[in-house]
PDB file of C-alpha atoms in Angstrom:
ATOM      1  CA  MET A   7      56.282 -58.019 -78.187  1.00 45.00           C
ATOM      2  CA  PRO A   8      56.139 -60.122 -74.883  1.00 46.00           C
ATOM      3  CA  ARG A   9      58.516 -63.355 -75.122  1.00 38.00           C
ATOM      4  CA  THR A  10      55.313 -65.615 -74.845  1.00 37.00           C
ATOM      5  CA  SER A  11      53.595 -64.032 -77.904  1.00 40.00           C
ATOM      6  CA  ARG A  12      56.879 -64.348 -80.029  1.00 37.00           C
ATOM      7  CA  TRP A  13      57.044 -67.795 -79.089  1.00 34.00           C
ATOM      8  CA  ILE A  14      53.193 -68.470 -79.908  1.00 39.00           C
ATOM      9  CA  ALA A  15      53.731 -66.579 -83.423  1.00 39.00           C
ATOM     10  CA  ALA A  16      57.043 -68.409 -83.863  1.00 38.00           C
ATOM     11  CA  ALA A  17      55.193 -71.901 -83.179  1.00 37.00           C
ATOM     12  CA  LEU A  18      52.130 -71.184 -85.013  1.00 39.00           C
ATOM     13  CA  SER A  19      53.852 -69.761 -88.100  1.00 41.00           C
ATOM     14  CA  LEU A  20      55.793 -72.722 -88.616  1.00 38.00           C
ATOM     15  CA  ALA A  21      52.889 -75.135 -88.031  1.00 41.00           C
ATOM     16  CA  VAL A  22      50.256 -73.327 -90.388  1.00 39.00           C
ATOM     17  CA  ALA A  23      52.841 -71.803 -92.855  1.00 38.00           C
ATOM     18  CA  VAL A  24      54.597 -74.932 -93.751  1.00 39.00           C
ATOM     19  CA  SER A  25      51.791 -77.351 -92.284  1.00 39.00           C
ATOM     20  CA  LEU A  26      54.454 -79.449 -90.053  1.00 34.00           C
ATOM     21  CA  SER A  27      52.575 -81.735 -87.648  1.00 35.00           C
ATOM     22  CA  ALA A  28      55.354 -84.089 -86.501  1.00 35.00           C
ATOM     23  CA  CYS A  29      59.111 -83.944 -85.716  1.00 34.00           C
ATOM     24  CA  VAL A  30      61.687 -84.557 -88.193  1.00 35.00           C
ATOM     25  CA  THR A  31      61.311 -88.087 -89.211  1.00 39.00           C
ATOM     26  CA  GLU A  32      62.082 -90.651 -91.937  1.00 41.00           C
ATOM     27  CA  PRO A  33      58.900 -92.850 -92.053  1.00 43.00           C
ATOM     28  CA  GLU A  34      59.232 -96.126 -93.840  1.00 45.00           C
ATOM     29  CA  PRO A  35      57.774 -95.487 -97.480  1.00 44.00           C
ATOM     30  CA  PRO A  36      55.412 -98.029 -98.751  1.00 43.00           C
ATOM     31  CA  PRO A  37      56.684-100.621-101.123  1.00 43.00           C
ATOM     32  CA  ARG A  38      57.461 -99.115-104.746  1.00 44.00           C
ATOM     33  CA  THR A  39      55.176-100.129-107.641  1.00 43.00           C
ATOM     34  CA  SER A  40      57.294-100.917-110.816  1.00 41.00           C
ATOM     35  CA  SER A  41      56.545 -98.367-113.604  1.00 43.00           C
ATOM     36  CA  ALA A  42      57.395-100.796-116.433  1.00 41.00           C
ATOM     37  CA  THR A  43      54.349-103.473-115.583  1.00 42.00           C
ATOM     38  CA  PRO A  44      51.828-102.154-113.546  1.00 44.00           C
ATOM     39  CA  ALA A  45      49.530-104.555-111.645  1.00 44.00           C
ATOM     40  CA  PRO A  46      45.842-105.094-113.422  1.00 41.00           C
ATOM     41  CA  ASP A  47      44.263-103.131-110.575  1.00 49.00           C
ATOM     42  CA  SER A  48      46.899-100.557-109.977  1.00 65.00           C
ATOM     43  CA  VAL A  49      45.842 -97.000-109.520  1.00 86.00           C
ATOM     44  CA  PHE A  50      48.751 -95.496-111.558  1.00 91.00           C
ATOM     45  CA  GLU A  51      50.291 -96.471-114.943  1.00 90.00           C
ATOM     46  CA  SER A  52      53.415 -95.191-113.839  1.00 94.00           C
ATOM     47  CA  ASP A  53      55.626 -93.474-111.257  1.00 95.00           C
ATOM     48  CA  ALA A  54      55.043 -90.126-113.189  1.00 96.00           C
ATOM     49  CA  ASP A  55      51.420 -90.629-112.919  1.00 95.00           C
ATOM     50  CA  ALA A  56      51.478 -91.377-109.118  1.00 96.00           C
ATOM     51  CA  LEU A  57      54.015 -88.172-108.686  1.00 97.00           C
ATOM     52  CA  ALA A  58      51.604 -86.029-110.950  1.00 97.00           C
ATOM     53  CA  ALA A  59      48.473 -86.680-108.835  1.00 97.00           C
ATOM     54  CA  ALA A  60      50.445 -86.099-105.392  1.00 98.00           C
ATOM     55  CA  ILE A  61      51.290 -82.816-106.839  1.00 98.00           C
ATOM     56  CA  GLU A  62      47.898 -81.876-107.895  1.00 97.00           C
ATOM     57  CA  ALA A  63      46.473 -83.238-104.711  1.00 98.00           C
ATOM     58  CA  TYR A  64      49.224 -81.197-102.535  1.00 98.00           C
ATOM     59  CA  GLU A  65      48.356 -78.126-104.725  1.00 97.00           C
ATOM     60  CA  ALA A  66      44.798 -78.442-103.599  1.00 96.00           C
ATOM     61  CA  TYR A  67      45.636 -78.778-100.146  1.00 97.00           C
ATOM     62  CA  VAL A  68      48.086 -75.570-100.113  1.00 96.00           C
ATOM     63  CA  SER A  69      45.231 -73.552-101.825  1.00 95.00           C
ATOM     64  CA  VAL A  70      42.903 -74.510 -98.826  1.00 95.00           C
ATOM     65  CA  SER A  71      45.563 -74.045 -96.227  1.00 94.00           C
ATOM     66  CA  ASP A  72      46.613 -70.590 -97.424  1.00 93.00           C
ATOM     67  CA  SER A  73      42.976 -69.434 -97.778  1.00 91.00           C
ATOM     68  CA  VAL A  74      42.434 -70.474 -94.173  1.00 92.00           C
ATOM     69  CA  ALA A  75      45.639 -68.656 -92.825  1.00 91.00           C
ATOM     70  CA  ARG A  76      45.128 -65.569 -94.765  1.00 89.00           C
ATOM     71  CA  GLY A  77      41.522 -65.408 -92.696  1.00 83.00           C
ATOM     72  CA  GLY A  78      39.626 -65.713 -95.996  1.00 66.00           C
ATOM     73  CA  ALA A  79      38.113 -69.237 -94.974  1.00 64.00           C
ATOM     74  CA  SER A  80      36.331 -69.233 -91.749  1.00 72.00           C
ATOM     75  CA  ASP A  81      34.932 -72.768 -93.118  1.00 82.00           C
ATOM     76  CA  LEU A  82      37.545 -75.220 -91.640  1.00 92.00           C
ATOM     77  CA  SER A  83      35.743 -78.323 -92.632  1.00 91.00           C
ATOM     78  CA  ARG A  84      37.330 -77.402 -96.061  1.00 93.00           C
ATOM     79  CA  PHE A  85      40.342 -79.416 -94.993  1.00 96.00           C
ATOM     80  CA  LYS A  86      38.135 -82.610 -95.103  1.00 95.00           C
ATOM     81  CA  GLU A  87      38.237 -82.114 -98.902  1.00 95.00           C
ATOM     82  CA  VAL A  88      41.798 -82.273 -99.120  1.00 97.00           C
ATOM     83  CA  ALA A  89      42.890 -84.492 -96.401  1.00 97.00           C
ATOM     84  CA  THR A  90      42.189 -87.748 -94.432  1.00 97.00           C
ATOM     85  CA  PRO A  91      39.455 -87.450 -91.753  1.00 96.00           C
ATOM     86  CA  GLU A  92      42.162 -88.075 -89.127  1.00 97.00           C
ATOM     87  CA  TYR A  93      44.661 -85.534 -90.716  1.00 98.00           C
ATOM     88  CA  ALA A  94      42.018 -83.048 -91.393  1.00 97.00           C
ATOM     89  CA  GLU A  95      40.885 -82.879 -87.530  1.00 97.00           C
ATOM     90  CA  VAL A  96      44.875 -81.983 -86.749  1.00 97.00           C
ATOM     91  CA  LEU A  97      44.733 -79.470 -89.516  1.00 96.00           C
ATOM     92  CA  ILE A  98      41.378 -78.017 -88.115  1.00 96.00           C
ATOM     93  CA  ARG A  99      43.008 -77.887 -84.717  1.00 95.00           C
ATOM     94  CA  ASP A 100      46.060 -75.937 -85.918  1.00 94.00           C
ATOM     95  CA  ALA A 101      44.170 -73.469 -87.786  1.00 93.00           C
ATOM     96  CA  ARG A 102      41.482 -72.948 -84.767  1.00 93.00           C
ATOM     97  CA  GLY A 103      44.925 -72.108 -82.626  1.00 92.00           C
ATOM     98  CA  PHE A 104      46.224 -69.677 -85.313  1.00 89.00           C
ATOM     99  CA  GLN A 105      42.903 -67.909 -85.378  1.00 90.00           C
ATOM    100  CA  ASP A 106      42.599 -68.153 -81.483  1.00 91.00           C
ATOM    101  CA  ALA A 107      45.854 -66.357 -81.262  1.00 93.00           C
ATOM    102  CA  ASP A 108      44.280 -63.621 -83.589  1.00 92.00           C
ATOM    103  CA  LEU A 109      46.976 -64.221 -86.044  1.00 93.00           C
ATOM    104  CA  ARG A 110      46.670 -64.252 -89.980  1.00 93.00           C
ATOM    105  CA  ARG A 111      49.068 -64.954 -92.515  1.00 94.00           C
ATOM    106  CA  SER A 112      49.732 -62.746 -95.815  1.00 95.00           C
ATOM    107  CA  GLY A 113      51.297 -64.086 -98.922  1.00 95.00           C
ATOM    108  CA  THR A 114      51.321 -67.230-100.544  1.00 94.00           C
ATOM    109  CA  SER A 115      53.451 -70.515 -99.842  1.00 94.00           C
ATOM    110  CA  THR A 116      54.856 -72.494-102.609  1.00 95.00           C
ATOM    111  CA  PHE A 117      56.755 -75.773-103.377  1.00 96.00           C
ATOM    112  CA  ASP A 118      59.283 -77.105-105.789  1.00 95.00           C
ATOM    113  CA  THR A 119      61.393 -80.318-106.122  1.00 94.00           C
ATOM    114  CA  ALA A 120      58.886 -82.604-105.920  1.00 96.00           C
ATOM    115  CA  THR A 121      60.016 -86.322-106.357  1.00 97.00           C
ATOM    116  CA  LEU A 122      58.515 -89.623-105.814  1.00 97.00           C
ATOM    117  CA  ALA A 123      59.196 -91.268-102.427  1.00 95.00           C
ATOM    118  CA  ALA A 124      57.259 -94.646-103.000  1.00 95.00           C
ATOM    119  CA  HIS A 125      53.703 -95.685-104.192  1.00 95.00           C
ATOM    120  CA  ASN A 126      51.317 -98.472-104.207  1.00 93.00           C
ATOM    121  CA  ASP A 127      47.548 -99.253-104.554  1.00 89.00           C
ATOM    122  CA  ALA A 128      46.661 -97.529-101.006  1.00 93.00           C
ATOM    123  CA  ALA A 129      49.348 -94.628-100.738  1.00 95.00           C
ATOM    124  CA  VAL A 130      51.716 -92.389-102.171  1.00 97.00           C
ATOM    125  CA  GLN A 131      54.773 -90.761-100.647  1.00 97.00           C
ATOM    126  CA  ILE A 132      56.607 -87.726-102.257  1.00 98.00           C
ATOM    127  CA  TYR A 133      59.565 -85.201-101.240  1.00 97.00           C
ATOM    128  CA  LEU A 134      59.406 -81.762-101.664  1.00 96.00           C
ATOM    129  CA  CYS A 135      60.633 -78.502-100.688  1.00 96.00           C
ATOM    130  CA  ALA A 136      57.980 -76.145 -98.825  1.00 96.00           C
ATOM    131  CA  ASP A 137      58.914 -72.610 -99.319  1.00 96.00           C
ATOM    132  CA  VAL A 138      57.243 -69.886 -97.315  1.00 94.00           C
ATOM    133  CA  SER A 139      59.799 -67.153 -98.082  1.00 95.00           C
ATOM    134  CA  GLU A 140      56.907 -65.081 -99.380  1.00 95.00           C
ATOM    135  CA  THR A 141      54.532 -65.146 -96.543  1.00 95.00           C
ATOM    136  CA  ARG A 142      54.198 -63.189 -93.420  1.00 96.00           C
ATOM    137  CA  VAL A 143      52.447 -63.700 -89.991  1.00 95.00           C
ATOM    138  CA  LEU A 144      50.334 -60.529 -88.926  1.00 95.00           C
ATOM    139  CA  ASN A 145      48.956 -59.835 -85.800  1.00 95.00           C
ATOM    140  CA  SER A 146      45.408 -58.534 -85.164  1.00 92.00           C
ATOM    141  CA  GLU A 147      46.731 -55.198 -86.042  1.00 95.00           C
ATOM    142  CA  GLY A 148      48.208 -55.997 -89.335  1.00 94.00           C
ATOM    143  CA  ILE A 149      51.835 -55.720 -87.919  1.00 96.00           C
ATOM    144  CA  ASP A 150      54.256 -58.438 -89.165  1.00 97.00           C
ATOM    145  CA  ILE A 151      55.461 -60.740 -86.285  1.00 96.00           C
ATOM    146  CA  THR A 152      57.069 -63.151 -88.543  1.00 96.00           C
ATOM    147  CA  PRO A 153      59.964 -64.701 -86.616  1.00 95.00           C
ATOM    148  CA  THR A 154      63.267 -63.660 -88.326  1.00 93.00           C
ATOM    149  CA  ASP A 155      64.827 -67.210 -87.781  1.00 94.00           C
ATOM    150  CA  ARG A 156      62.066 -69.351 -89.133  1.00 93.00           C
ATOM    151  CA  PRO A 157      63.068 -71.901 -91.920  1.00 92.00           C
ATOM    152  CA  VAL A 158      61.773 -70.730 -95.084  1.00 93.00           C
ATOM    153  CA  ARG A 159      62.606 -73.555 -97.115  1.00 94.00           C
ATOM    154  CA  VAL A 160      61.628 -77.062 -95.561  1.00 94.00           C
ATOM    155  CA  PRO A 161      62.182 -80.333 -96.872  1.00 96.00           C
ATOM    156  CA  LEU A 162      59.135 -82.327 -96.465  1.00 96.00           C
ATOM    157  CA  LEU A 163      58.019 -86.283 -96.612  1.00 97.00           C
ATOM    158  CA  LEU A 164      54.049 -86.063 -97.649  1.00 98.00           C
ATOM    159  CA  SER A 165      52.088 -89.182 -97.447  1.00 98.00           C
ATOM    160  CA  PHE A 166      48.452 -89.377 -99.116  1.00 98.00           C
ATOM    161  CA  ALA A 167      46.147 -91.975 -98.866  1.00 97.00           C
ATOM    162  CA  ILE A 168      44.368 -93.235-102.018  1.00 95.00           C
ATOM    163  CA  ASP A 169      40.452 -92.809-101.608  1.00 91.00           C
ATOM    164  CA  PRO A 170      39.207 -96.432-103.108  1.00 85.00           C
ATOM    165  CA  SER A 171      35.791 -94.601-104.100  1.00 87.00           C
ATOM    166  CA  ASP A 172      37.397 -92.393-106.854  1.00 90.00           C
ATOM    167  CA  ASN A 173      41.224 -92.967-106.696  1.00 88.00           C
ATOM    168  CA  SER A 174      41.815 -89.242-105.520  1.00 94.00           C
ATOM    169  CA  LEU A 175      44.593 -88.537-103.294  1.00 97.00           C
ATOM    170  CA  LEU A 176      44.165 -87.016 -99.538  1.00 98.00           C
ATOM    171  CA  LEU A 177      47.052 -85.705 -97.381  1.00 98.00           C
ATOM    172  CA  GLU A 178      47.458 -88.087 -94.721  1.00 98.00           C
ATOM    173  CA  SER A 179      50.646 -86.417 -93.123  1.00 97.00           C
ATOM    174  CA  SER A 180      53.445 -83.917 -93.771  1.00 96.00           C
ATOM    175  CA  ASP A 181      56.635 -84.579 -92.087  1.00 95.00           C
ATOM    176  CA  ALA A 182      59.759 -82.436 -92.108  1.00 92.00           C
ATOM    177  CA  TRP A 183      62.302 -84.655 -93.885  1.00 87.00           C
ATOM    178  CA  ALA A 184      65.712 -84.933 -92.098  1.00 85.00           C
ATOM    179  CA  ASP A 185      67.566 -84.454 -95.464  1.00 82.00           C
ATOM    180  CA  GLU A 186      68.234 -80.860 -94.919  1.00 74.00           C
ATOM    181  CA  HIS A 187      70.265 -80.486 -98.356  1.00 85.00           C
ATOM    182  CA  TYR A 188      67.095 -81.373-100.468  1.00 89.00           C
ATOM    183  CA  CYS A 189      66.020 -78.088-100.421  1.00 91.00           C
TER     184      CYS A 189
END
């Protein structure tokens, strides 16, 4: 495979498979809401509730992302159901790049080791380990062009915005987290 194609495959594999759209950072988390006595208008009763809601929202995002990356979803607007409008546009642009390069992915991405970073009445942040070890990047002929040196487990800091209309969570960002020992 030409060097340029390998570079594109590696970049798109990492961008789509792990859904990283930013550099390794340690963004400032929102202030933590006490789980002992929630505010009367608090969205979550406890830290455990905030974490559970974030995990559920990320599972919905992973389902859409995997479907799109496998080529099973040509309707990229589905990202608007699981991400903020701004982040959905980033995800749609990245998915189009993957499709324009005539690539698709097989397998399913997973995650584990989710922990709450912070939450308040407007946002939730969690850390987790994204795992793409069971996925492969395929070219238009179905040939596996997965870069052999791609990271398969990546620590992420995920930020979710709380939709005030129904208190659902929408993915707002997905950043590689600098703690390489988390996973």
